[in-house]
Amino acid sequence: MFVQVIEGKTRDAAAVIEHGERWQRDLRPGAIGYLGVTAGVTDDGRSVAIVRFEDEAAARANAARPEQTAWFEEMAKLYDGEPTFAESSDVTEWMGGGSDDAGFVQVMKSTGVDRTQVEKMDAAFEPFADQRPDLLGGLRIWTGADSCIDVAYFASEAEARQGEKAEMPEELQEIMGQMQSMGETEYLDLRDPQLH
């Protein structure tokens, strides 16, 4: 899998969402190797789109289409300033990957993390996953040796917030504590996620 993460500021969330829907209607049929997208706009106007392709070649072929260029030129007008891009084929799906059934998606951008510790946390969490029925799955996109973007899919925001308060087993608490003391994480909440 190859993932592109596009971020930008916008003052017109509705227009960004509608333009994304237009891509689904008009351009998706010709997009070879396209797997799906998770997109949305945060309360403070940060637009984020996580676009998944089978591989990098498919993503490049899609980007080279004239209709894709024209579509993105129109999308760029909806951003305040230049959007940013992150790309990676170093992607891990967990708990089955993303879910189109999610009512809330949280994007977590982390820097200064230890990959070994992150993977240790994943392994420790796996046996307790059933204690978080609000968490439907997710994916982690490694954007550097010590930086990653996690995309977590939840049934709803209310259930996610309740799940955060749940008591965790001691082993998991210890690992989570180590994670929180390592690096920095920025949280982007997509309360009305667009899932395709």
PDB file of C-alpha atoms in Angstrom:
ATOM      1  CA  MET A   1       0.000   0.000   0.000  1.00  0.00           C
ATOM      2  CA  PHE A   2       1.099   3.547  -0.771  1.00  0.00           C
ATOM      3  CA  VAL A   3      -0.438   6.448   1.147  1.00  0.00           C
ATOM      4  CA  GLN A   4      -0.526  10.165   0.438  1.00  0.00           C
ATOM      5  CA  VAL A   5      -1.481  12.560   3.243  1.00  0.00           C
ATOM      6  CA  ILE A   6      -2.556  16.022   2.078  1.00  0.00           C
ATOM      7  CA  GLU A   7      -3.107  18.808   4.608  1.00  0.00           C
ATOM      8  CA  GLY A   8      -4.105  22.435   4.274  1.00  0.00           C
ATOM      9  CA  LYS A   9      -5.959  25.247   5.996  1.00  0.00           C
ATOM     10  CA  THR A  10      -9.380  26.238   4.674  1.00  0.00           C
ATOM     11  CA  ARG A  11     -12.107  28.705   5.499  1.00  0.00           C
ATOM     12  CA  ASP A  12     -14.685  26.745   3.497  1.00  0.00           C
ATOM     13  CA  ALA A  13     -14.952  23.194   4.839  1.00  0.00           C
ATOM     14  CA  ALA A  14     -18.177  22.525   2.921  1.00  0.00           C
ATOM     15  CA  ALA A  15     -16.535  23.416  -0.411  1.00  0.00           C
ATOM     16  CA  VAL A  16     -13.519  21.183   0.324  1.00  0.00           C
ATOM     17  CA  ILE A  17     -15.823  18.266   1.156  1.00  0.00           C
ATOM     18  CA  GLU A  18     -17.970  18.848  -1.939  1.00  0.00           C
ATOM     19  CA  HIS A  19     -14.882  19.003  -4.163  1.00  0.00           C
ATOM     20  CA  GLY A  20     -13.744  15.681  -2.677  1.00  0.00           C
ATOM     21  CA  GLU A  21     -17.147  14.195  -3.430  1.00  0.00           C
ATOM     22  CA  ARG A  22     -16.854  15.472  -7.020  1.00  0.00           C
ATOM     23  CA  TRP A  23     -13.580  13.528  -7.339  1.00  0.00           C
ATOM     24  CA  GLN A  24     -15.408  10.390  -6.212  1.00  0.00           C
ATOM     25  CA  ARG A  25     -18.144  10.932  -8.819  1.00  0.00           C
ATOM     26  CA  ASP A  26     -16.078  12.097 -11.770  1.00  0.00           C
ATOM     27  CA  LEU A  27     -12.473  10.933 -11.435  1.00  0.00           C
ATOM     28  CA  ARG A  28     -12.579   7.801  -9.309  1.00  0.00           C
ATOM     29  CA  PRO A  29     -13.753   5.520 -12.174  1.00  0.00           C
ATOM     30  CA  GLY A  30     -10.469   6.178 -14.027  1.00  0.00           C
ATOM     31  CA  ALA A  31      -8.149   5.969 -11.013  1.00  0.00           C
ATOM     32  CA  ILE A  32      -6.115   2.780 -11.389  1.00  0.00           C
ATOM     33  CA  GLY A  33      -5.037   1.147  -8.125  1.00  0.00           C
ATOM     34  CA  TYR A  34      -7.051   3.520  -5.956  1.00  0.00           C
ATOM     35  CA  LEU A  35      -8.046   1.854  -2.652  1.00  0.00           C
ATOM     36  CA  GLY A  36      -9.840   4.614  -0.753  1.00  0.00           C
ATOM     37  CA  VAL A  37      -9.700   7.896   1.119  1.00  0.00           C
ATOM     38  CA  THR A  38     -10.355   9.163   4.621  1.00  0.00           C
ATOM     39  CA  ALA A  39     -10.849  12.919   4.660  1.00  0.00           C
ATOM     40  CA  GLY A  40     -12.316  15.699   6.744  1.00  0.00           C
ATOM     41  CA  VAL A  41     -11.872  19.154   8.200  1.00  0.00           C
ATOM     42  CA  THR A  42     -11.118  19.868  11.854  1.00  0.00           C
ATOM     43  CA  ASP A  43     -13.028  22.439  13.882  1.00  0.00           C
ATOM     44  CA  ASP A  44     -10.231  24.962  13.327  1.00  0.00           C
ATOM     45  CA  GLY A  45     -10.265  24.547   9.526  1.00  0.00           C
ATOM     46  CA  ARG A  46      -7.491  22.046   8.925  1.00  0.00           C
ATOM     47  CA  SER A  47      -8.300  19.859   5.967  1.00  0.00           C
ATOM     48  CA  VAL A  48      -6.693  16.425   5.879  1.00  0.00           C
ATOM     49  CA  ALA A  49      -7.003  13.636   3.313  1.00  0.00           C
ATOM     50  CA  ILE A  50      -5.407  10.198   3.653  1.00  0.00           C
ATOM     51  CA  VAL A  51      -5.454   8.674   0.157  1.00  0.00           C
ATOM     52  CA  ARG A  52      -4.591   4.996  -0.288  1.00  0.00           C
ATOM     53  CA  PHE A  53      -3.317   3.323  -3.464  1.00  0.00           C
ATOM     54  CA  GLU A  54      -2.172  -0.222  -4.198  1.00  0.00           C
ATOM     55  CA  ASP A  55       1.368   1.042  -4.817  1.00  0.00           C
ATOM     56  CA  GLU A  56       3.394   4.123  -5.667  1.00  0.00           C
ATOM     57  CA  ALA A  57       3.206   3.483  -9.422  1.00  0.00           C
ATOM     58  CA  ALA A  58      -0.601   3.639  -9.288  1.00  0.00           C
ATOM     59  CA  ALA A  59      -0.486   6.902  -7.320  1.00  0.00           C
ATOM     60  CA  ARG A  60       1.950   8.436  -9.831  1.00  0.00           C
ATOM     61  CA  ALA A  61      -0.180   7.282 -12.786  1.00  0.00           C
ATOM     62  CA  ASN A  62      -3.241   8.885 -11.187  1.00  0.00           C
ATOM     63  CA  ALA A  63      -1.358  12.152 -10.558  1.00  0.00           C
ATOM     64  CA  ALA A  64      -0.295  12.271 -14.208  1.00  0.00           C
ATOM     65  CA  ARG A  65      -3.867  12.289 -15.536  1.00  0.00           C
ATOM     66  CA  PRO A  66      -4.831  15.714 -16.976  1.00  0.00           C
ATOM     67  CA  GLU A  67      -8.234  15.565 -15.293  1.00  0.00           C
ATOM     68  CA  GLN A  68      -6.516  14.945 -11.930  1.00  0.00           C
ATOM     69  CA  THR A  69      -4.295  17.994 -12.438  1.00  0.00           C
ATOM     70  CA  ALA A  70      -7.316  20.152 -13.321  1.00  0.00           C
ATOM     71  CA  TRP A  71      -9.248  18.861 -10.307  1.00  0.00           C
ATOM     72  CA  PHE A  72      -6.379  19.542  -7.910  1.00  0.00           C
ATOM     73  CA  GLU A  73      -5.829  23.054  -9.288  1.00  0.00           C
ATOM     74  CA  GLU A  74      -9.432  23.806  -8.308  1.00  0.00           C
ATOM     75  CA  MET A  75      -8.965  22.176  -4.891  1.00  0.00           C
ATOM     76  CA  ALA A  76      -5.819  24.268  -4.287  1.00  0.00           C
ATOM     77  CA  LYS A  77      -7.932  27.430  -4.546  1.00  0.00           C
ATOM     78  CA  LEU A  78      -9.882  26.293  -1.459  1.00  0.00           C
ATOM     79  CA  TYR A  79      -6.748  26.239   0.722  1.00  0.00           C
ATOM     80  CA  ASP A  80      -5.314  29.233   2.561  1.00  0.00           C
ATOM     81  CA  GLY A  81      -1.732  28.947   1.358  1.00  0.00           C
ATOM     82  CA  GLU A  82       0.078  25.893   0.081  1.00  0.00           C
ATOM     83  CA  PRO A  83      -1.037  22.417   1.193  1.00  0.00           C
ATOM     84  CA  THR A  84       1.558  19.979   2.541  1.00  0.00           C
ATOM     85  CA  PHE A  85       2.124  16.420   1.371  1.00  0.00           C
ATOM     86  CA  ALA A  86       3.517  13.320   3.058  1.00  0.00           C
ATOM     87  CA  GLU A  87       3.917  10.030   1.210  1.00  0.00           C
ATOM     88  CA  SER A  88       4.887   6.560   2.339  1.00  0.00           C
ATOM     89  CA  SER A  89       4.697   2.904   1.449  1.00  0.00           C
ATOM     90  CA  ASP A  90       5.757   1.985   5.005  1.00  0.00           C
ATOM     91  CA  VAL A  91       2.220   1.428   6.264  1.00  0.00           C
ATOM     92  CA  THR A  92       0.882  -0.868   8.973  1.00  0.00           C
ATOM     93  CA  GLU A  93      -2.803  -1.735   9.293  1.00  0.00           C
ATOM     94  CA  TRP A  94      -4.001  -2.696  12.769  1.00  0.00           C
ATOM     95  CA  MET A  95      -7.248  -4.305  13.905  1.00  0.00           C
ATOM     96  CA  GLY A  96      -8.191  -4.852  10.272  1.00  0.00           C
ATOM     97  CA  GLY A  97      -7.290  -1.367   9.041  1.00  0.00           C
ATOM     98  CA  GLY A  98      -9.665   1.537   8.487  1.00  0.00           C
ATOM     99  CA  SER A  99     -13.441   1.271   8.569  1.00  0.00           C
ATOM    100  CA  ASP A 100     -16.088   3.016   6.474  1.00  0.00           C
ATOM    101  CA  ASP A 101     -18.432   2.493   9.445  1.00  0.00           C
ATOM    102  CA  ALA A 102     -16.546   5.056  11.554  1.00  0.00           C
ATOM    103  CA  GLY A 103     -18.433   8.066  12.845  1.00  0.00           C
ATOM    104  CA  PHE A 104     -15.249   9.712  14.161  1.00  0.00           C
ATOM    105  CA  VAL A 105     -11.640   9.585  12.988  1.00  0.00           C
ATOM    106  CA  GLN A 106      -8.607  10.813  14.914  1.00  0.00           C
ATOM    107  CA  VAL A 107      -5.369  11.554  13.069  1.00  0.00           C
ATOM    108  CA  MET A 108      -2.289  11.562  15.320  1.00  0.00           C
ATOM    109  CA  LYS A 109       0.925  13.038  13.926  1.00  0.00           C
ATOM    110  CA  SER A 110       3.898  11.943  16.040  1.00  0.00           C
ATOM    111  CA  THR A 111       7.545  12.961  15.924  1.00  0.00           C
ATOM    112  CA  GLY A 112      10.491  11.802  18.014  1.00  0.00           C
ATOM    113  CA  VAL A 113       9.088   8.305  18.568  1.00  0.00           C
ATOM    114  CA  ASP A 114      10.935   5.021  18.945  1.00  0.00           C
ATOM    115  CA  ARG A 115       9.547   2.568  16.400  1.00  0.00           C
ATOM    116  CA  THR A 116      10.519  -0.436  18.507  1.00  0.00           C
ATOM    117  CA  GLN A 117       8.541   0.948  21.462  1.00  0.00           C
ATOM    118  CA  VAL A 118       5.555   1.748  19.233  1.00  0.00           C
ATOM    119  CA  GLU A 119       5.488  -1.811  17.891  1.00  0.00           C
ATOM    120  CA  LYS A 120       5.864  -3.169  21.442  1.00  0.00           C
ATOM    121  CA  MET A 121       2.827  -1.119  22.448  1.00  0.00           C
ATOM    122  CA  ASP A 122       0.854  -2.522  19.500  1.00  0.00           C
ATOM    123  CA  ALA A 123       1.668  -6.090  20.527  1.00  0.00           C
ATOM    124  CA  ALA A 124       0.726  -5.388  24.153  1.00  0.00           C
ATOM    125  CA  PHE A 125      -2.576  -3.780  23.147  1.00  0.00           C
ATOM    126  CA  GLU A 126      -3.694  -6.567  20.806  1.00  0.00           C
ATOM    127  CA  PRO A 127      -4.959  -8.989  23.524  1.00  0.00           C
ATOM    128  CA  PHE A 128      -7.013  -6.169  25.076  1.00  0.00           C
ATOM    129  CA  ALA A 129      -8.504  -4.805  21.838  1.00  0.00           C
ATOM    130  CA  ASP A 130     -11.905  -6.303  22.652  1.00  0.00           C
ATOM    131  CA  GLN A 131     -12.079  -3.993  25.694  1.00  0.00           C
ATOM    132  CA  ARG A 132     -12.309  -1.047  23.296  1.00  0.00           C
ATOM    133  CA  PRO A 133     -15.332  -1.842  21.081  1.00  0.00           C
ATOM    134  CA  ASP A 134     -15.403   1.850  20.143  1.00  0.00           C
ATOM    135  CA  LEU A 135     -12.101   1.421  18.260  1.00  0.00           C
ATOM    136  CA  LEU A 136     -12.849  -0.130  14.856  1.00  0.00           C
ATOM    137  CA  GLY A 137      -9.277  -0.249  13.524  1.00  0.00           C
ATOM    138  CA  GLY A 138      -6.645   1.954  11.986  1.00  0.00           C
ATOM    139  CA  LEU A 139      -3.411   2.391  10.153  1.00  0.00           C
ATOM    140  CA  ARG A 140       0.018   3.827  10.827  1.00  0.00           C
ATOM    141  CA  ILE A 141       1.943   5.647   8.131  1.00  0.00           C
ATOM    142  CA  TRP A 142       5.672   5.953   8.822  1.00  0.00           C
ATOM    143  CA  THR A 143       6.900   9.254   7.383  1.00  0.00           C
ATOM    144  CA  GLY A 144      10.461   9.028   8.732  1.00  0.00           C
ATOM    145  CA  ALA A 145      12.705   7.028  11.062  1.00  0.00           C
ATOM    146  CA  ASP A 146      11.039   8.575  14.134  1.00  0.00           C
ATOM    147  CA  SER A 147       7.832  10.075  12.737  1.00  0.00           C
ATOM    148  CA  CYS A 148       4.478   8.563  11.900  1.00  0.00           C
ATOM    149  CA  ILE A 149       0.835   9.388  11.317  1.00  0.00           C
ATOM    150  CA  ASP A 150      -1.730   7.166  13.015  1.00  0.00           C
ATOM    151  CA  VAL A 151      -5.306   7.166  11.745  1.00  0.00           C
ATOM    152  CA  ALA A 152      -7.755   5.676  14.263  1.00  0.00           C
ATOM    153  CA  TYR A 153     -11.344   4.871  13.311  1.00  0.00           C
ATOM    154  CA  PHE A 154     -14.000   4.987  16.039  1.00  0.00           C
ATOM    155  CA  ALA A 155     -17.704   4.126  16.112  1.00  0.00           C
ATOM    156  CA  SER A 156     -18.461   7.641  17.375  1.00  0.00           C
ATOM    157  CA  GLU A 157     -16.700  10.465  19.181  1.00  0.00           C
ATOM    158  CA  ALA A 158     -18.802   9.965  22.316  1.00  0.00           C
ATOM    159  CA  GLU A 159     -17.825   6.268  22.452  1.00  0.00           C
ATOM    160  CA  ALA A 160     -14.159   7.125  21.796  1.00  0.00           C
ATOM    161  CA  ARG A 161     -14.082   9.626  24.677  1.00  0.00           C
ATOM    162  CA  GLN A 162     -15.733   7.077  26.961  1.00  0.00           C
ATOM    163  CA  GLY A 163     -13.247   4.417  25.864  1.00  0.00           C
ATOM    164  CA  GLU A 164     -10.336   6.737  26.704  1.00  0.00           C
ATOM    165  CA  LYS A 165     -11.520   6.745  30.332  1.00  0.00           C
ATOM    166  CA  ALA A 166     -11.671   2.946  30.596  1.00  0.00           C
ATOM    167  CA  GLU A 167      -9.283   1.281  33.029  1.00  0.00           C
ATOM    168  CA  MET A 168      -6.404  -0.401  31.200  1.00  0.00           C
ATOM    169  CA  PRO A 169      -4.419  -3.430  32.355  1.00  0.00           C
ATOM    170  CA  GLU A 170      -1.262  -2.479  34.268  1.00  0.00           C
ATOM    171  CA  GLU A 171       1.095  -3.743  31.533  1.00  0.00           C
ATOM    172  CA  LEU A 172      -0.655  -1.590  28.953  1.00  0.00           C
ATOM    173  CA  GLN A 173      -0.700   1.451  31.249  1.00  0.00           C
ATOM    174  CA  GLU A 174       3.068   1.192  31.628  1.00  0.00           C
ATOM    175  CA  ILE A 175       3.681   1.024  27.875  1.00  0.00           C
ATOM    176  CA  MET A 176       1.206   3.856  27.189  1.00  0.00           C
ATOM    177  CA  GLY A 177       3.024   5.966  29.790  1.00  0.00           C
ATOM    178  CA  GLN A 178       6.325   5.368  28.008  1.00  0.00           C
ATOM    179  CA  MET A 179       4.715   6.340  24.695  1.00  0.00           C
ATOM    180  CA  GLN A 180       3.302   9.574  26.082  1.00  0.00           C
ATOM    181  CA  SER A 181       6.692  10.611  27.452  1.00  0.00           C
ATOM    182  CA  MET A 182       8.374  10.033  24.097  1.00  0.00           C
ATOM    183  CA  GLY A 183       8.269  12.639  21.339  1.00  0.00           C
ATOM    184  CA  GLU A 184       5.341  14.893  20.530  1.00  0.00           C
ATOM    185  CA  THR A 185       1.923  14.089  19.120  1.00  0.00           C
ATOM    186  CA  GLU A 186      -0.524  16.433  17.424  1.00  0.00           C
ATOM    187  CA  TYR A 187      -4.184  15.349  17.330  1.00  0.00           C
ATOM    188  CA  LEU A 188      -6.529  16.177  14.454  1.00  0.00           C
ATOM    189  CA  ASP A 189     -10.157  15.258  15.128  1.00  0.00           C
ATOM    190  CA  LEU A 190     -12.378  14.570  12.119  1.00  0.00           C
ATOM    191  CA  ARG A 191     -15.886  14.750  13.530  1.00  0.00           C
ATOM    192  CA  ASP A 192     -17.560  14.375  10.136  1.00  0.00           C
ATOM    193  CA  PRO A 193     -15.207  12.030   8.294  1.00  0.00           C
ATOM    194  CA  GLN A 194     -15.631  11.412   4.577  1.00  0.00           C
ATOM    195  CA  LEU A 195     -14.911   7.733   4.020  1.00  0.00           C
ATOM    196  CA  HIS A 196     -14.666   6.042   0.637  1.00  0.00           C
TER     197      HIS A 196
END
